Amino acid sequence: MVLDVKLNRRNFLKIAGVAGAATFGLGFGEPIIKALAQGTDAARDEKWVSSVCIQCPAGCGTKVRVVNGKAVKIEGNPDHPYSNGKLCPKGYAGLQLLYDVDRIKSPMKRTNPNKGQNEDPKFMEVSWDEALNDIAARLNQTRNEGKSHTVAFLSGRNQGRAGSVWTTFTKLYGTPNNIGHSSICADASKKARLCMDGTDDYCAYDWDNCNYVLNFGGATLEAWRPTNLMLQKWAHMRRGRPVRAKQVMVDTRFSTTAIKADEWLPVKPGTDGALAMGISQVILTEGLWDRSFVGDFKTPGRKFISGETVANDDFEEKWTLGLIDYWNNVLINFTPAKAGEITGIPAEQIIRIAKEFATAKPSIAAGERGAGAHTNGTYNHMVIHGLNALVGSMFAQGGVMYQMGVPYASSSLKDDDYLDDIAKKVAADFKAHTLERIDEAKSDEWPLASNVYQNVPDNHAKGDPYKLSMMFTYYTNPLFSNPNPQRAWEGFKDVFMVETSSYLSETALYADYILPDAYYIERKQDMAVYASSGYPVTGFREQAVKPIYDNRDSIDVIIDLGKRMGGKMGEYFTLLGNHENMLREIAKGFEKTPGDNGVNGFDSWAEKGAWYKKPYIYRFSNGNFYEWDGAGYNKEMKKAEEEKEEMKDGKKVKTTTVKDPVKDKLLKTKSGKFEFRSSKLEGFTDKQKEILKSELKSPELYAYPHYEEPHFAGKEEGFPLHMSSPKMINHAEGRGANAQWLQERFGVVIGKAWTSWVELNPDKAEELGIKNGDEVWVESPIGKIKVMAVINPGNPPWLVVFPFEHGHWNYGKYAKGLGANPNEIIANLSAVISAQSATNATMVKVYRA
Amino acid sequence: MVRYGMVIDLDRCVGCAACAVACKAENSVTSSTPEDYKNRRLMEWNRVVTVFKGKFPNVSASIMPLICNHCEHPPCVKVCPVDATYKREDGLVLQRYERCIGCKYCMVACPYQQRFFNFYDQKKKYVERFEKEAEELKKENKNVPITYLEIPYHNPDVPSRISGIVEKCTFCRHRIDKAIAEGKKIGSPDGVEPACTQACPAKTRTFGDLDDPDSEVSRLLRSRRNYQLRADLGTEPQVYYLD
Ligand code: SF4
Ligand code: SF4
Ligand code: SF4
């Protein structure tokens, strides 16, 4: 499974001898490969083990160099198509996290029942058996009291089998509360796409063939995942091919991406949708839309005229739906001048960008959290995504697509067969909406949201819909990463908490039990990549070193806990066995579908560290959709009628069904088209519509992409400055503040390290009497925090930038007490529809401390 | 003759600093603490700096990776009183740690500030903190985790340093020497490369023999406008930048 390079003492001496000869005389007493010559026993057991990085969700394949049982280097896996032998800086830091002395070294039990920032948990070491038996007993008791739904599972990096194990555990136990933290990540763009083309996912992008990128708030060079691949593709688009692609960055701050882009559009915060609308209007009025995707006027050569309505009958749409309604209701008067007024970008520039974007094709309109983390974030992303349809980039060469799934074999063991009465009742109640999730995702308030993670503390505190009794956390830190986490500091005091982190996170400090996970280098796991390549890729994490402390892979721990629960649940988990069994089972799928690198089963997958299969199999071109037939995109995806003869009540009945492969596979909306008038939103129940509309300033436009005026916390109260809390390139998603290599160069652009800071525009700083390096208060309606001020000449005067990373109460000696956490002054606002946490929507004032 | 050099394409560089972290990992360079940072004791053989021009809205910035230039005429070598630093025949400017007396003359002489004084004995600095705990665990007959006894992740190919010496980028000489010993090809794109070059996701860096007209570095230097940092100083840096 792993490549063994054994260098025994004899071989070693030979090599050293040759080196000596080759380099002798270059300098007197030259110490030849001194390290190799050191020590009496130079015999080495050396191997490179395949693994997958975990510092961000990208899933880059790595190779871990293990010498005499110690991991001494992490490099990119050349056989993994996201890594290509490379890693972003975070990838290398895995070693320092693995060997962090401050990791939790064995299961811990809290002995101080009081919880709070200043409470010592008085942790006591316990055995795995003792911890798991006690937790199983508590879970069973809660269940027998009819309160199984009050147990919640909060998770973040739910990679590979972790996702399925948690899902099954909650299902069999009987709680709907399997809650991910995607809503404090980037759900706005996903839900925008769901509303328009029916796919609830991030996009994949054909960067290699794209000529023009219009990026709304996706930090390509810092935090947009998969970072490593984004960096590689950026350089490739710059210098790696004959035609250089143009990069236009729409960003509120002078980010690394803005610095390196060909053009930076410094929009006012929350107005990305307005800019995209201005651009959309120009594309239509200039007659630059893609006729093969969008369709055309029946009168050839006719264009849209600003201010003039168009009759639905005059235009024949092709793969879109509702364009004319979109024009008549939304775009008609939204001129570049109007977009300019709102965004601060001059109208002439908007017109030029729109023309370039629509003519330099293939073009991509992309974006992520910068545009999404506002109260209007979902609508912003709908307008942005609409641009891809207008220029015909959906599934086109050089355009956007969706990541294909990995053909894992499915398990013969079905969890549905192991539901007992309690579990069945909870599932039925949840379906009937007589029982809601604690975060109320899927309720009438949030029918499309995947998670409303940030509302859990409030809902629990209010007891609405109920109070939680127990909470498990896996790769998530609600006491740190939530907006206004103070709510969780208070709210979660009375919840029995089980934390699986191997680091003393804020959540761990509230835990009643800590079941420390094995670090990723210490465990086996599968990891399908974050969307980007289109074609399917999945990495394999082999165990490179044994756990250094008494840590266990959480997936095996949950399986173990399931066994100890007894009953049907116990039966299921006993049959499931262990994590490795699951991996061996899914890998059987590769026997039928071997990867391009020859991976055809568990062993070869574990050895090479990646399975992938090129190409992406769908393609829109010249007005039609095609599927890959092995040689080219030759198989047209046409609607076809299928006749079937069936026996019904003893009679032969003929049924005809229409098969629409485009609708089934690509444009998964009700209409099978790309919808500018969303049937998903129009399909809301009256109650759901009423709730949504009550949140909108333009309720009549609820089903359309449009610029919805954003709401800012603190604006009315006179807080004058916008605040952005971005992730830097060295930010390992809230889990890297203890890594020295990352902290030493945390502010690459700003030239600061080992702390946090707030960036101010130079004129604004002067106006406020603040100098570089001064201590300042940053105050919002939520509270104030002290931090160092740094002048960034590139940022606009209306914005301060306060990166998210520090302010840990613990997390090891390096992280503890370092800097401040901007979340502590961010109001808990959410974007409509997606429930994306609107972390860019709090306004502040800054003054000298 | 072989003359190793590097070409850094700033149009490709994305300012990610993967090179800097990979260098620290590869060369077992001392990690800093917040106190070290405050005391300007950061060891960065490889660093990435940003220089702003103008201010909003008329602003631009350049992001630049910096390493030792392995100068043809290295001022650092000239000033060293004990011959600790020297220029190897293949162009590498290297440091003999066992001869270095830590006088810091070379640090002053280097116009690029690419030399770093080692304030700590690496092993001691690390292990000291856990001595007591390790003793206690031993007394209790418990297993002492490896993290208490040594810096487990240090590259065994690169010797750990003692305090009071000066160190700097070696062009990853241990890789070059090993490649020579094993008869492997050296230089980008398909030969052995220094760690930073191999690590860079943007393929910003190209390493190779400047004397070989067919090498990738030579080809790049012929095809694009390039410059050296402060060429006017006469140091003749062997690291070239493309913009
Ligand atoms: S790794 Fe490459 S792209 Fe990143 S900063 Fe270094 S040279 Fe630039
Ligand atoms: S860059 Fe500085 S340390 Fe490197 S060779 Fe030149 S003078 Fe010496
Ligand atoms: S060549 Fe090696 S030692 Fe020099 S900066 Fe690059 S990685 Fe560091």
Short mmCIF file of N, CA, C and O and ligand atoms in Angstrom, two decimals, chain B residues 13-19 48 65 200-202 204-205, ligand 1:
data_model
loop_
_atom_site.label_atom_id
_atom_site.label_comp_id
_atom_site.label_asym_id
_atom_site.label_seq_id
_atom_site.Cartn_x
_atom_site.Cartn_y
_atom_site.Cartn_z
N CYS B 13 3.51 34.54 -9.99
CA CYS B 13 3.44 34.48 -8.52
C CYS B 13 2.09 34.99 -8.01
O CYS B 13 1.60 36.02 -8.43
N VAL B 14 1.49 34.23 -7.09
CA VAL B 14 0.20 34.61 -6.54
C VAL B 14 0.31 35.00 -5.06
O VAL B 14 -0.69 35.12 -4.37
N GLY B 15 1.52 35.14 -4.60
CA GLY B 15 1.73 35.63 -3.24
C GLY B 15 1.24 34.71 -2.15
O GLY B 15 0.86 35.15 -1.07
N CYS B 16 1.28 33.41 -2.40
CA CYS B 16 0.68 32.50 -1.43
C CYS B 16 1.64 32.11 -0.30
O CYS B 16 1.21 31.63 0.74
N ALA B 17 2.93 32.28 -0.53
CA ALA B 17 3.94 31.94 0.48
C ALA B 17 4.05 30.43 0.74
O ALA B 17 4.60 30.02 1.76
N ALA B 18 3.57 29.62 -0.17
CA ALA B 18 3.78 28.17 -0.03
C ALA B 18 5.27 27.87 -0.06
O ALA B 18 5.76 26.99 0.64
N CYS B 19 5.99 28.65 -0.87
CA CYS B 19 7.44 28.48 -0.97
C CYS B 19 8.10 28.68 0.39
O CYS B 19 8.99 27.92 0.78
N VAL B 48 8.09 36.37 1.52
CA VAL B 48 7.31 37.01 0.47
C VAL B 48 6.90 38.38 0.99
O VAL B 48 6.29 38.48 2.06
N PRO B 65 8.64 37.32 -3.89
CA PRO B 65 9.33 36.33 -3.06
C PRO B 65 10.84 36.65 -3.05
O PRO B 65 11.40 37.00 -4.09
N CYS B 200 5.91 25.39 -5.28
CA CYS B 200 5.12 26.54 -5.77
C CYS B 200 3.96 26.13 -6.66
O CYS B 200 4.18 25.59 -7.74
N PRO B 201 2.72 26.39 -6.23
CA PRO B 201 1.57 25.97 -7.02
C PRO B 201 1.48 26.72 -8.35
O PRO B 201 0.86 26.24 -9.29
N ALA B 202 2.10 27.89 -8.42
CA ALA B 202 1.98 28.71 -9.63
C ALA B 202 3.14 28.49 -10.59
O ALA B 202 3.23 29.17 -11.60
N THR B 204 6.04 29.48 -10.30
CA THR B 204 6.69 30.78 -10.41
C THR B 204 8.19 30.63 -10.57
O THR B 204 8.85 31.45 -11.20
N ARG B 205 8.72 29.59 -9.93
CA ARG B 205 10.17 29.46 -9.84
C ARG B 205 10.70 28.39 -10.78
O ARG B 205 10.11 27.33 -10.92
S1 SF4 C 1 4.83 29.67 -3.72
FE1 SF4 C 1 5.11 30.50 -5.75
S2 SF4 C 1 3.25 31.72 -6.08
FE2 SF4 C 1 3.37 31.34 -3.89
S3 SF4 C 1 4.48 33.15 -3.12
FE3 SF4 C 1 6.00 31.57 -3.49
S4 SF4 C 1 6.73 32.01 -5.54
FE4 SF4 C 1 4.83 33.11 -5.30
#
